[in-house]
Coordinates of C-alpha atoms in Angstrom, one line a residue:
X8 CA 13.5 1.0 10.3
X9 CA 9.6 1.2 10.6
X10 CA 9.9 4.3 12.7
X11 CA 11.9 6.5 10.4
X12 CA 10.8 4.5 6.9
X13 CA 6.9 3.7 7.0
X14 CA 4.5 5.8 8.0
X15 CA 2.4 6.3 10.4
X16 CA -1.3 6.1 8.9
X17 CA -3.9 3.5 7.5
X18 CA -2.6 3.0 3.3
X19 CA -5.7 1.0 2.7
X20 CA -8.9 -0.7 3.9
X21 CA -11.2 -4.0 2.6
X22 CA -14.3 -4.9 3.5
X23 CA -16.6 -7.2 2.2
X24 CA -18.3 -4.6 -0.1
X25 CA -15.2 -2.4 -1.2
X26 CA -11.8 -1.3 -1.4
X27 CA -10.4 2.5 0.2
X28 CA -7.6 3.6 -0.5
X29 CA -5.9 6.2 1.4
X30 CA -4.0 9.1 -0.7
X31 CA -0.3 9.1 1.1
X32 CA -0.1 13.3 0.2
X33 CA -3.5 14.4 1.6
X34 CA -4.8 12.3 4.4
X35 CA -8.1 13.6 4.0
X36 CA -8.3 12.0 0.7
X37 CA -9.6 8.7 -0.5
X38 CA -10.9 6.4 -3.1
X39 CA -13.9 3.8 -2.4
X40 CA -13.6 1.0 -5.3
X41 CA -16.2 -1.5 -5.3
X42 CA -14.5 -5.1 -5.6
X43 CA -16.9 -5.6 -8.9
X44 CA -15.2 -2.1 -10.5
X45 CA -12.3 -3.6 -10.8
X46 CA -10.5 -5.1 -13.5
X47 CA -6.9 -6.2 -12.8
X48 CA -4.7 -5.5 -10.0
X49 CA -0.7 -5.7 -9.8
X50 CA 1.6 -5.2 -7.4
X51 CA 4.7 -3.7 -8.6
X52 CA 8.4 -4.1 -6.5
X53 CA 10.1 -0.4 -7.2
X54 CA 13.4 0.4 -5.4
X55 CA 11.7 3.5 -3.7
X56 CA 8.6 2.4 -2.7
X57 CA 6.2 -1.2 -4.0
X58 CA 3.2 0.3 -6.0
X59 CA -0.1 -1.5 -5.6
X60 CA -1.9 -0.6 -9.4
X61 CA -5.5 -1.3 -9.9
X62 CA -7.1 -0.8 -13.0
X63 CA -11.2 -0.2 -13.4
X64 CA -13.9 -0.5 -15.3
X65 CA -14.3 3.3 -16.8
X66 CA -10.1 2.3 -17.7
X67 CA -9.1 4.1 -14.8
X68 CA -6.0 3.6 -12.2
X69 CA -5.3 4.3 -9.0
X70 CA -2.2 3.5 -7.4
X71 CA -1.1 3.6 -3.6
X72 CA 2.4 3.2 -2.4
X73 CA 2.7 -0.4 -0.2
X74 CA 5.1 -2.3 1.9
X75 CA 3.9 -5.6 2.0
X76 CA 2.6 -7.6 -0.6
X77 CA 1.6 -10.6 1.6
X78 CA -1.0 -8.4 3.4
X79 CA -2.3 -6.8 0.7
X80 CA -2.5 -10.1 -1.8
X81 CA -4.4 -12.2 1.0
X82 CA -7.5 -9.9 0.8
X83 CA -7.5 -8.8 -2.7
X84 CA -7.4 -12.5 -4.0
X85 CA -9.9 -13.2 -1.1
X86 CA -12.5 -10.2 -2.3
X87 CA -11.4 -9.8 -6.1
X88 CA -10.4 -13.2 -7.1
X89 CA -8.9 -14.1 -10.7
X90 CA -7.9 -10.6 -11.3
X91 CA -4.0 -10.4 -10.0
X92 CA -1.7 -9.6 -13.0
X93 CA 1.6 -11.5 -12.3
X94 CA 4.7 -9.7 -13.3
X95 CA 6.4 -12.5 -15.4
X96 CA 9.8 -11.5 -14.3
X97 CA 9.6 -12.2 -10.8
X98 CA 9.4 -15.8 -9.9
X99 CA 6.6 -16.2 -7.3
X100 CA 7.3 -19.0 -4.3
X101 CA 5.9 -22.0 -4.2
X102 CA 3.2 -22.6 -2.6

């Protein structure tokens, strides 16, 4: 599955000052949020692809296609806390 299905190059990086997100089409493309620009973030379950949204100050929003929302939750609520928008129709586990 993960050979044929996900690819093959870095969809995002954190660090303690920012965010970069990797545009799937052009590889040589990017964006460089600072955790403070941002707003809200969601992460959206699709039948194609999951969709990681984040919305930023200037009302802006980038999006990046994901796989696994485990990975990517654990350092956005670890560098932008409080600002995960929950979709109210999917019941989240118990912690």
């Amino acid at each position: 599955f993960a050979m044929w299905l996900l690819p093959d190059h870095m969809l995002l990086q954190c660090t303690p000052q920012y965010l970069i997100l990797y545009n799937a089409r052009e590889r040589t493309d990017c964006a460089l949020i600072y955790w403070e620009d941002i707003v809200q973030w969601q992460y959206e379950w699709h039948a194609s692809a999951d969709i990681l949204a984040v919305k930023l100050v200037d009302g802006s929003c980038q999006t990046i296609e994901v796989y696994s929302k485990r990975s990517v939750a654990r350092y956005l609520n670890e560098f932008a806390p409080g600002k995960e928008v929950r979709n109210s129709r999917i019941k989240e586990e118990q912690a």
